[in-house]
PDB file of C-alpha atoms in Angstrom:
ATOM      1  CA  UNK A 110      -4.473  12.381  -9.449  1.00  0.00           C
ATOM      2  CA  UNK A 111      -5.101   9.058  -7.882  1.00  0.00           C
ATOM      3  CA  UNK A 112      -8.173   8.656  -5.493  1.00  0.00           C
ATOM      4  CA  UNK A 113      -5.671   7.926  -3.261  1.00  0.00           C
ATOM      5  CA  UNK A 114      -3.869  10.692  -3.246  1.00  0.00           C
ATOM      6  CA  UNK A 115      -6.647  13.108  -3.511  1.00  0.00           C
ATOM      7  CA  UNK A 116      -7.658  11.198  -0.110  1.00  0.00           C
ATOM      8  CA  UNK A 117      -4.075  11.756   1.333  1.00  0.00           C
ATOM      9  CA  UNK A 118      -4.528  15.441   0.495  1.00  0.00           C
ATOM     10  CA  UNK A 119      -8.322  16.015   2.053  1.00  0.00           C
ATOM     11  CA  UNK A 120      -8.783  14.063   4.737  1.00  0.00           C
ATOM     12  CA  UNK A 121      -9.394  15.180   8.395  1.00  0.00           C
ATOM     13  CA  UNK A 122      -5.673  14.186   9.666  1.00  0.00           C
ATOM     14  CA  UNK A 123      -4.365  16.126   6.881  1.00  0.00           C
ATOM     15  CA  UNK A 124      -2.943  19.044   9.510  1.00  0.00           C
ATOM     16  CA  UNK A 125      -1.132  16.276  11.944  1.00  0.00           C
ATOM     17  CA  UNK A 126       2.419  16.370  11.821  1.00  0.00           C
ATOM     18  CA  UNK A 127       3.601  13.522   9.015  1.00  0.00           C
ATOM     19  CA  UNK A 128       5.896  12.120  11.526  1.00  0.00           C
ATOM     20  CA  UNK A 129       3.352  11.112  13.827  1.00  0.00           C
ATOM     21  CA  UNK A 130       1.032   9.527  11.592  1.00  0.00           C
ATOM     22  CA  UNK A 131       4.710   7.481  10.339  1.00  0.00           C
ATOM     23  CA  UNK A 132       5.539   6.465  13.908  1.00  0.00           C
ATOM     24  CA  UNK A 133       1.727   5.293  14.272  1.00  0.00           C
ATOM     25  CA  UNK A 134       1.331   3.196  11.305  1.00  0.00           C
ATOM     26  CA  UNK A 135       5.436   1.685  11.561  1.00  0.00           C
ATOM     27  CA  UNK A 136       5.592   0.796  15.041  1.00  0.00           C
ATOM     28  CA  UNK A 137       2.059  -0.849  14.592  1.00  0.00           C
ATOM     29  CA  UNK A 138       3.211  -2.417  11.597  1.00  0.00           C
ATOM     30  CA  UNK A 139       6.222  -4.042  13.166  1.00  0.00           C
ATOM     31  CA  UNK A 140       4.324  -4.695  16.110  1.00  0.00           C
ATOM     32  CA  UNK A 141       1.205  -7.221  14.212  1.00  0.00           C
ATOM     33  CA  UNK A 142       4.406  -8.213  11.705  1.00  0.00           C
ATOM     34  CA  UNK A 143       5.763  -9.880  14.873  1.00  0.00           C
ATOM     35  CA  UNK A 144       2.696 -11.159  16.602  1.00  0.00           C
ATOM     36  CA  UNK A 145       1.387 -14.485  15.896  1.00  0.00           C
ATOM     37  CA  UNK A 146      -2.030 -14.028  17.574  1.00  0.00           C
ATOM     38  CA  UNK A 147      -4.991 -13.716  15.791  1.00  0.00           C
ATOM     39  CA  UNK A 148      -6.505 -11.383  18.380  1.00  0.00           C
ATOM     40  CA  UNK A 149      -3.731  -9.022  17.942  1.00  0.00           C
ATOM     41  CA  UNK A 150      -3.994  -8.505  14.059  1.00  0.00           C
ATOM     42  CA  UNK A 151      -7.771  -8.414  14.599  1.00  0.00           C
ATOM     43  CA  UNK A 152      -7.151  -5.110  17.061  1.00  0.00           C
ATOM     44  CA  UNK A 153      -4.991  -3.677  14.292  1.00  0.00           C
ATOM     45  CA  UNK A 154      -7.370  -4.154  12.003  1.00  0.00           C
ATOM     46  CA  UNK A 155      -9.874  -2.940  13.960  1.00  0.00           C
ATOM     47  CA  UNK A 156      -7.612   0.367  15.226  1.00  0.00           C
ATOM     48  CA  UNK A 157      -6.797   1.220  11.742  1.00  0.00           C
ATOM     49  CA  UNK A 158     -10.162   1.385  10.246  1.00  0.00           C
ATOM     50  CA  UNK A 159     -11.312   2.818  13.121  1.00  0.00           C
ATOM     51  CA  UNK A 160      -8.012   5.711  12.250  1.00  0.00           C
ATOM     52  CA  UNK A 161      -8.909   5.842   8.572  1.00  0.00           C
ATOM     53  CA  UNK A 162     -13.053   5.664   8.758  1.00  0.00           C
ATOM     54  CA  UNK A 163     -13.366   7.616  11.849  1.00  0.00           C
ATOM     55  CA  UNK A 164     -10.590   9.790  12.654  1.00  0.00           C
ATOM     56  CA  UNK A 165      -9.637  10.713   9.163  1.00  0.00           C
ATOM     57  CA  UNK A 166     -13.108  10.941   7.348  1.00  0.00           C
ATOM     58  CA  UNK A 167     -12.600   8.417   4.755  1.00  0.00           C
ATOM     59  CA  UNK A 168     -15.783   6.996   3.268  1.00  0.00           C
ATOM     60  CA  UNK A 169     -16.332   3.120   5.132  1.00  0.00           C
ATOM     61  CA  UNK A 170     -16.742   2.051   1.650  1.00  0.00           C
ATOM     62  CA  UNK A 171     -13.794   3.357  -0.058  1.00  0.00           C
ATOM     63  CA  UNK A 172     -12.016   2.012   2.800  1.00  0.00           C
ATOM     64  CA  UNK A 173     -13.355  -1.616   2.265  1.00  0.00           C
ATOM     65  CA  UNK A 174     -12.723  -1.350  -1.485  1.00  0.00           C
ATOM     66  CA  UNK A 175      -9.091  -0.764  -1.270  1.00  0.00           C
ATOM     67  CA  UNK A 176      -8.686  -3.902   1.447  1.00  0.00           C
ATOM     68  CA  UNK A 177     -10.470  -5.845  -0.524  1.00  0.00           C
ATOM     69  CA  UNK A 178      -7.954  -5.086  -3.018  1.00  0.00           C
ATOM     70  CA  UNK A 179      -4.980  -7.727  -1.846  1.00  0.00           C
ATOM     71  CA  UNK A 180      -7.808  -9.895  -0.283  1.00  0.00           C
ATOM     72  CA  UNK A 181      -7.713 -12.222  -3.604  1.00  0.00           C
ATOM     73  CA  UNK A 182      -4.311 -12.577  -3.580  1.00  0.00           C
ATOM     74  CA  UNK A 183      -3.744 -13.068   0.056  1.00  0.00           C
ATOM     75  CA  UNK A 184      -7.011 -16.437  -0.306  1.00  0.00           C
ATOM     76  CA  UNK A 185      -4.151 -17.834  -3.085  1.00  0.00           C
ATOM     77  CA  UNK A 186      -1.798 -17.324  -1.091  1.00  0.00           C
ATOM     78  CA  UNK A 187      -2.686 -19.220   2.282  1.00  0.00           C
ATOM     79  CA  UNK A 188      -4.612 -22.191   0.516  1.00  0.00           C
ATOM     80  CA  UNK A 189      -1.134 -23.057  -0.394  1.00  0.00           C
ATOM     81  CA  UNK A 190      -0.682 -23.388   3.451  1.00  0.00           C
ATOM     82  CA  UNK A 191      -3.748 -25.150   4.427  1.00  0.00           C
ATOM     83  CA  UNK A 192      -3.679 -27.644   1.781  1.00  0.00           C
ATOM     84  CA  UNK A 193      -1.497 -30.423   3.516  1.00  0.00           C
ATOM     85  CA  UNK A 194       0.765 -32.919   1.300  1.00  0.00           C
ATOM     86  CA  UNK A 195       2.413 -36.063   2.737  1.00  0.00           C
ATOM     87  CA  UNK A 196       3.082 -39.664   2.793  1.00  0.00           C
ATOM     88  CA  UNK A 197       2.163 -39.880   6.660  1.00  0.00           C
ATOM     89  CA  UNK A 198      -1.283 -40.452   7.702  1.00  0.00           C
ATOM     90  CA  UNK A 199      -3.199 -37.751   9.787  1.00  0.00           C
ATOM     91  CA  UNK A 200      -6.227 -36.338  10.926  1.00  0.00           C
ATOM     92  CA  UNK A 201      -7.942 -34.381   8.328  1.00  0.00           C
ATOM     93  CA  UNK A 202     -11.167 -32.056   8.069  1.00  0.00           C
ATOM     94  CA  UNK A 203     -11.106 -33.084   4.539  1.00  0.00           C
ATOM     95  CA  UNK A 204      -8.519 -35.070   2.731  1.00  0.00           C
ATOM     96  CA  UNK A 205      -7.957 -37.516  -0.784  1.00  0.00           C
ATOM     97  CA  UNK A 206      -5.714 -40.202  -0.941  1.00  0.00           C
ATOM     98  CA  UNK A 207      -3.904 -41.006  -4.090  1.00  0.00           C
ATOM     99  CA  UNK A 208      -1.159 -43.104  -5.449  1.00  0.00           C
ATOM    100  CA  UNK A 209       0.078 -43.177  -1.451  1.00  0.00           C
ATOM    101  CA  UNK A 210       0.011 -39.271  -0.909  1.00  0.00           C
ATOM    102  CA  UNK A 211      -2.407 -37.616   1.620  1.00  0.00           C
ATOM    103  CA  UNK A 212      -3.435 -34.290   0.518  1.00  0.00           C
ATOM    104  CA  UNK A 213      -6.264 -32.950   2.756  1.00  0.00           C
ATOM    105  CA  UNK A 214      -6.794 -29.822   4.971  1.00  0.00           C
ATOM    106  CA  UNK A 215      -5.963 -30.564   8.909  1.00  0.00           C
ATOM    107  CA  UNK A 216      -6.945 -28.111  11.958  1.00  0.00           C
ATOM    108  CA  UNK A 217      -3.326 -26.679  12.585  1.00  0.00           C
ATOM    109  CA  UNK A 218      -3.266 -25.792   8.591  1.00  0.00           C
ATOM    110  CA  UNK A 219      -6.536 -23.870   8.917  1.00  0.00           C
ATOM    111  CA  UNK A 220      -4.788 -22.019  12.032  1.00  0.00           C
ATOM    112  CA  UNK A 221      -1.805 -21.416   9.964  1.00  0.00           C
ATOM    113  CA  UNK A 222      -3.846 -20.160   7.188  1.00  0.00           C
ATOM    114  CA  UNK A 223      -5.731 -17.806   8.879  1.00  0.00           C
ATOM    115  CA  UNK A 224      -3.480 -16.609  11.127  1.00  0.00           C
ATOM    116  CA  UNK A 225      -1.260 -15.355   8.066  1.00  0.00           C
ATOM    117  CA  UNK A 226      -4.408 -14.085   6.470  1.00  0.00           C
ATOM    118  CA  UNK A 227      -5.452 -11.534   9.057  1.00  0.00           C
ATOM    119  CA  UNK A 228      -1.914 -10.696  10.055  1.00  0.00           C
ATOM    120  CA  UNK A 229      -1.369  -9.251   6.518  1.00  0.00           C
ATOM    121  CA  UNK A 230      -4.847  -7.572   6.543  1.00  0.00           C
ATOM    122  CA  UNK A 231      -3.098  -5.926   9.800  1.00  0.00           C
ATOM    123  CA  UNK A 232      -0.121  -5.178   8.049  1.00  0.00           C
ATOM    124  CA  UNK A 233      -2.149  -3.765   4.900  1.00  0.00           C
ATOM    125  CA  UNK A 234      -4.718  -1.651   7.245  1.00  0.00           C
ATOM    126  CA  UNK A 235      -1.476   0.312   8.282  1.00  0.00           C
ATOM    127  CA  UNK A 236       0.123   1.030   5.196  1.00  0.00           C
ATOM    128  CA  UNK A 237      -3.592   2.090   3.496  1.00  0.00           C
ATOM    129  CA  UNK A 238      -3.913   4.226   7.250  1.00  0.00           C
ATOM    130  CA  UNK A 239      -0.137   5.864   6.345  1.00  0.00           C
ATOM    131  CA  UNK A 240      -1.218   6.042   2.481  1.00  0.00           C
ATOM    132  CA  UNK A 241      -4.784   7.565   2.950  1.00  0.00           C
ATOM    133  CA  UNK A 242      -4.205  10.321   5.550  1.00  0.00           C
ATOM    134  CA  UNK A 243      -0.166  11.417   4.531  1.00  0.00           C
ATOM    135  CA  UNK A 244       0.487  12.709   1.010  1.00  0.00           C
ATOM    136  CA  UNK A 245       3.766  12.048  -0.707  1.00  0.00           C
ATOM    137  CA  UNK A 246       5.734  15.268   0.068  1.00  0.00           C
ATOM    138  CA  UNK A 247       4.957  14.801   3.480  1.00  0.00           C
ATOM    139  CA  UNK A 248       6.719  11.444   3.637  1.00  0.00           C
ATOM    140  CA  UNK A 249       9.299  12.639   2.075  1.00  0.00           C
ATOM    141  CA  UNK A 250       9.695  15.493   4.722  1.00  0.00           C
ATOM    142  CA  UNK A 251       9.899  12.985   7.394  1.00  0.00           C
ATOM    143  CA  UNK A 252      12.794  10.676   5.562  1.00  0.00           C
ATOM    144  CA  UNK A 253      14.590  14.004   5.215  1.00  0.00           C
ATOM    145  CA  UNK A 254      14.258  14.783   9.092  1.00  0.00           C
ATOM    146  CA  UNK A 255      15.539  11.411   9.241  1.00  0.00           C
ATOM    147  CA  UNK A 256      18.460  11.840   7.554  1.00  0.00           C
ATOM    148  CA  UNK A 257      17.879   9.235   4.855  1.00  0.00           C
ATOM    149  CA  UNK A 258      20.222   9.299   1.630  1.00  0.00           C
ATOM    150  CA  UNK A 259      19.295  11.828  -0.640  1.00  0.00           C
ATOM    151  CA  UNK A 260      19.701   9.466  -3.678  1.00  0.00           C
ATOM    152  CA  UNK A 261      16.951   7.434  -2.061  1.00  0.00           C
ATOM    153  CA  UNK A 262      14.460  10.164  -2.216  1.00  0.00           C
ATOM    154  CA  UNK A 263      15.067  11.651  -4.752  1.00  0.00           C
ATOM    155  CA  UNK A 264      14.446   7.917  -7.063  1.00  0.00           C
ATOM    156  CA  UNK A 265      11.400   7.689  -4.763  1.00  0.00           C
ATOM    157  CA  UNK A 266      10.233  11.155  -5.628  1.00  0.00           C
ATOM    158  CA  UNK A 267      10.600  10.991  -9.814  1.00  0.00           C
ATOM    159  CA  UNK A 268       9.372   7.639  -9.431  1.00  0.00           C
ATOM    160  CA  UNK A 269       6.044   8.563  -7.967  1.00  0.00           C
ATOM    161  CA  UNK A 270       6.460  11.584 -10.147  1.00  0.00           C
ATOM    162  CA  UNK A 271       6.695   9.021 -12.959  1.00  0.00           C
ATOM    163  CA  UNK A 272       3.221   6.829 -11.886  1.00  0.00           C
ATOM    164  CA  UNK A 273       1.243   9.787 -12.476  1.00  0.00           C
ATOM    165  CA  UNK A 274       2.922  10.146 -16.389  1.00  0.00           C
ATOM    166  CA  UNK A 275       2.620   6.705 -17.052  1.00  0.00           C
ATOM    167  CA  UNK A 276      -1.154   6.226 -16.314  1.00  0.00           C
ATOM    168  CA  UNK A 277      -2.143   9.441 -17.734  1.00  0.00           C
ATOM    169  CA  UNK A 278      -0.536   8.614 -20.691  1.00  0.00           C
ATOM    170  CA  UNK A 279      -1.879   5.234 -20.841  1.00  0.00           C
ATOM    171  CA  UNK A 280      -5.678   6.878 -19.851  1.00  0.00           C
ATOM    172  CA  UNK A 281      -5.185   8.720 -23.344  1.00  0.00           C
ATOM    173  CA  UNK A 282      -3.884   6.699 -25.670  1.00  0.00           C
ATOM    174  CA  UNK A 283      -7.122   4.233 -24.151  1.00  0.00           C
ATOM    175  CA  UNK A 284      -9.346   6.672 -24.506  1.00  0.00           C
ATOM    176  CA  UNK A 285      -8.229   7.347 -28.179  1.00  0.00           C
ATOM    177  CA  UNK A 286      -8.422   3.754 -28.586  1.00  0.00           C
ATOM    178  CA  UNK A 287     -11.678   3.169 -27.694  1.00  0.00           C
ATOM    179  CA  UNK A 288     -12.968   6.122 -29.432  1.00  0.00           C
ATOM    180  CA  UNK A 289     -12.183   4.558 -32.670  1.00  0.00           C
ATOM    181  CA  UNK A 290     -13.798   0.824 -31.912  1.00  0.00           C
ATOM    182  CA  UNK A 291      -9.774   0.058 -30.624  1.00  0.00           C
ATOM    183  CA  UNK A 292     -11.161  -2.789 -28.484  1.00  0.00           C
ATOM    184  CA  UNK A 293     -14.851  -3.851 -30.307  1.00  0.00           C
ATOM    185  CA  UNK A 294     -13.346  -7.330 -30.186  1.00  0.00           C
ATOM    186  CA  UNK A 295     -10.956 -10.070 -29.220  1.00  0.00           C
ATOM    187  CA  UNK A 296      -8.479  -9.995 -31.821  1.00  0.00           C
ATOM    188  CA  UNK A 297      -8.899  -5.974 -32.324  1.00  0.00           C
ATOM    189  CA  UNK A 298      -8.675  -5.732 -28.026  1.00  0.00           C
ATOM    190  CA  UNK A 299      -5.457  -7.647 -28.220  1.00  0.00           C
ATOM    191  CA  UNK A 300      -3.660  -5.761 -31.334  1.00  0.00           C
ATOM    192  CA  UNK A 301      -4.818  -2.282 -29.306  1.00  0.00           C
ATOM    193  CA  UNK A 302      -3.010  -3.576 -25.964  1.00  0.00           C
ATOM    194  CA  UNK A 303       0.006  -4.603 -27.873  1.00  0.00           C
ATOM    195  CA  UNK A 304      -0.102  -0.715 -30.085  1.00  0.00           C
ATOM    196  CA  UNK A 305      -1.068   0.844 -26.546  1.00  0.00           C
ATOM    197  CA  UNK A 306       1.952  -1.064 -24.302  1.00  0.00           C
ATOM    198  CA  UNK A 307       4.893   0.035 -27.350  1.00  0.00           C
ATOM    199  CA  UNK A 308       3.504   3.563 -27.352  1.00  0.00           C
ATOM    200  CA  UNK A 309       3.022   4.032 -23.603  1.00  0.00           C
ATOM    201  CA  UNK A 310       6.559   3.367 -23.448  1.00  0.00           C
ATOM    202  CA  UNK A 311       7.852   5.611 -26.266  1.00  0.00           C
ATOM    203  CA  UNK A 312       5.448   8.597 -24.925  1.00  0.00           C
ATOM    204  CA  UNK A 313       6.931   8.041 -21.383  1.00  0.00           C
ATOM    205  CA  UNK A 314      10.428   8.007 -22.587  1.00  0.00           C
ATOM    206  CA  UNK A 315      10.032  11.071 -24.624  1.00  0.00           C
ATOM    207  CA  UNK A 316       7.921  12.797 -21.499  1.00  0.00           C
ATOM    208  CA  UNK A 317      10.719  11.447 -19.005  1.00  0.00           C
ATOM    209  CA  UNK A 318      13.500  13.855 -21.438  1.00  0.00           C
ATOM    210  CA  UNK A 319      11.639  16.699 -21.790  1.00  0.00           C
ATOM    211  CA  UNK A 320      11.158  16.583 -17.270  1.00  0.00           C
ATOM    212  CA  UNK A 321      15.183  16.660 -17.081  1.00  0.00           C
ATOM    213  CA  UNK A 322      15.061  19.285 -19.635  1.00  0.00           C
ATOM    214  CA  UNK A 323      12.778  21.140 -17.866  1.00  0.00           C
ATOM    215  CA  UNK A 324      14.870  20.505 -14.289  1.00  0.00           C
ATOM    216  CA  UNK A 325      18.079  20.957 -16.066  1.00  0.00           C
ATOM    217  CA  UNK A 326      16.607  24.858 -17.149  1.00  0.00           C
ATOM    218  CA  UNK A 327      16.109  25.346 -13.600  1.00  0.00           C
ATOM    219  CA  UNK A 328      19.944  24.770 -12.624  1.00  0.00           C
ATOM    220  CA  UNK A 329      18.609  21.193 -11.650  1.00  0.00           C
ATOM    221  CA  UNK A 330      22.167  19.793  -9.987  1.00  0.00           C
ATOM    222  CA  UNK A 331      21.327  16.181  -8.565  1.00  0.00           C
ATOM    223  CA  UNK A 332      18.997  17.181  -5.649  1.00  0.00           C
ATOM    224  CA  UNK A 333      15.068  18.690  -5.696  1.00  0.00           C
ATOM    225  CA  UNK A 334      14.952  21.289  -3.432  1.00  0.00           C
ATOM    226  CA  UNK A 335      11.431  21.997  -2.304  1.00  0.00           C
ATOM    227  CA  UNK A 336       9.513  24.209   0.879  1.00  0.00           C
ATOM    228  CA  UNK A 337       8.651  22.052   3.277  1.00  0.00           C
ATOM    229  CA  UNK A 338       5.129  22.359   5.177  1.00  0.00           C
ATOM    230  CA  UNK A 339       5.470  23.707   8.916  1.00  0.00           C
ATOM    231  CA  UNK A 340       4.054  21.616  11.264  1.00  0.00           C
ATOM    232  CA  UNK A 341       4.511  20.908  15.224  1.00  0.00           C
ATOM    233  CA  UNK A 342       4.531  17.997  17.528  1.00  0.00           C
ATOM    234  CA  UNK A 343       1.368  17.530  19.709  1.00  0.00           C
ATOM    235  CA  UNK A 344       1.705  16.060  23.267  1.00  0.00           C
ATOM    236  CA  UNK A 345      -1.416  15.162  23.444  1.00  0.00           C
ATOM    237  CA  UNK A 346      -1.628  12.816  20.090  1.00  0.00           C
ATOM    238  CA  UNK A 347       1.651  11.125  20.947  1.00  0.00           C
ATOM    239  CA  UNK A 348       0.651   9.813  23.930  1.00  0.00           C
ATOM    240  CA  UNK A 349      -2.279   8.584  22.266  1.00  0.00           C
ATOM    241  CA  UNK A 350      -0.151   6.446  19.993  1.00  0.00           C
ATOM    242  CA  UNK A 351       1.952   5.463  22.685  1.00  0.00           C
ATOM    243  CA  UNK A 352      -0.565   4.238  24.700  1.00  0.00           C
ATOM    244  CA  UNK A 353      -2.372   2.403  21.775  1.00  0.00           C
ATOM    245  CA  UNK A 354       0.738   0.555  20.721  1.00  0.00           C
ATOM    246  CA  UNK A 355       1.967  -0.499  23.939  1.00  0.00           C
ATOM    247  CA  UNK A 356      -2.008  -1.812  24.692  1.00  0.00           C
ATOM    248  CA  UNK A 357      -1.576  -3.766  21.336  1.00  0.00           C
ATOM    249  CA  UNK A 358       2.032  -5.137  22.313  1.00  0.00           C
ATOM    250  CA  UNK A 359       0.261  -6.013  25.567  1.00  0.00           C
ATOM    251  CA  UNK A 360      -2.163  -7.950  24.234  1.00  0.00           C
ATOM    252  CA  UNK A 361      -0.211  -9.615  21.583  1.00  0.00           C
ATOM    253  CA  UNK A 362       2.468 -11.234  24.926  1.00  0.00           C
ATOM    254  CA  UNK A 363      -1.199 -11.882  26.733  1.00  0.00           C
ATOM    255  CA  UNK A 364      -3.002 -13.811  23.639  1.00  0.00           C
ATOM    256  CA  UNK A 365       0.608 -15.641  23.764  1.00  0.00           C
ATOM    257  CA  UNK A 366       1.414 -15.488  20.113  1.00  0.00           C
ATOM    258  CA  UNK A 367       0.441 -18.416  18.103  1.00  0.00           C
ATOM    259  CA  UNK A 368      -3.212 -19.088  19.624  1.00  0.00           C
ATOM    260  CA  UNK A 369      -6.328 -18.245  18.325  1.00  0.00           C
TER     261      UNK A 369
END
């Protein structure tokens, strides 16, 4: 089990009914997703770890490692959009000039940049709140209250199924690796990946028939039928939400969208 999931499964929130904890981390989602104030994906940020750190018992610094996960990728991704290119001359905080392009960094490409930046760490903060304090089955309860195709779930449910048989596999044939010096050098470490990735996949296939061999036994038809968890609506916490997200709406049309 992923530390994730072991999260989603003992965490303080774990009793709250799975479709308010959806509606909470969706409608917040779309909500910073549409803002383009800085101040309003900063109070999303801010809500959410305050949700996940201090509502739901989650360690601050397993929190902070899993956002600083994308944070890497999302630095790559928005010096592509404060680096400026062109042939036209402009005020820059820093800037070359070369064979008569202009490539520098100017004040609305910083705003652009970080804008984007905490807007996805917004974004991200929600779906690690919806990820951390809901397990799978419960999400999956709430898409079938909502009447979403059963194909759909049911792909979504072997497919997280299948996550959990790929890297165990993968953790074994590693660990069987390494036992034997599998990765003592460069050339050894490459020729181990290479054995490891063609295995992994022949393991998972043959794991994958024996599943639908076991489901078929069990007059397996097209559909998993499981119990569902009983849980009930409280007044009290979805007003809460309600009131948070319309305060974050509210200050998202006050900051004006677009301003820092």
């Amino acid at each position: 089990m992923f530390s994730i999931d072991s999260y989603a499964y003992s965490n303080k929130l774990r009793k709250v009914h799975p479709a308010e904890k959806c509606a909470f981390a969706m409608v917040t989602l779309i909500i910073c997703l549409a803002a383009s104030s800085l101040l309003t994906s900063l109070a999303v940020l801010l809500i959410m770890s305050a949700a996940v750190v201090g509502y739901a018992g989650i360690p601050f610094r397993v929190f902070a490692g899993f956002m600083s996960l994308p944070v890497s990728f999302l630095l790559v991704g928005v010096l592509t959009i404060a680096v400026t290119v062109s042939r036209e001359p402009g005020v820059y905080l820093w800037g070359l000039s070369f064979w008569g392009f202009n490539l520098g960094i100017t004040a609305a490409g910083v705003a652009a940049a970080v804008i984007l930046l905490f807007k996805s760490l917004g974004a991200v903060s929600c779906l690690y709140f919806l990820s951390l304090t809901t397990p799978m089955i419960d999400i999956i309860y709430v898409l079938r209250k909502m009447k979403v195709p059963a194909l759909f779930i049911e792909l979504m449910t072997l497919i997280y199924r299948f996550i959990f048989v790929l890297a165990e596999t993968a953790e074994k044939i590693y660990t069987s690796q390494s036992s034997r010096l599998g990765y003592a050098g460069v050339n050894v470490s490459f020729s181990s990946l290479g054995e490891l990735a063609s295995t992994l996949f022949i393991k998972s296939f043959h794991r994958s028939q024996m599943l639908f061999q076991a489901l078929s036994s069990r007059c397996y038809t097209g559909g998993l039928n499981v119990l569902d968890n009983y849980y009930e609506f409280s007044i009290k916490n979805m007003l809460f939400i309600a009131a948070l997200d319309l305060g974050i709406a509210a200050l998202s049309l006050y900051s004006g969208g677009g301003q820092l």
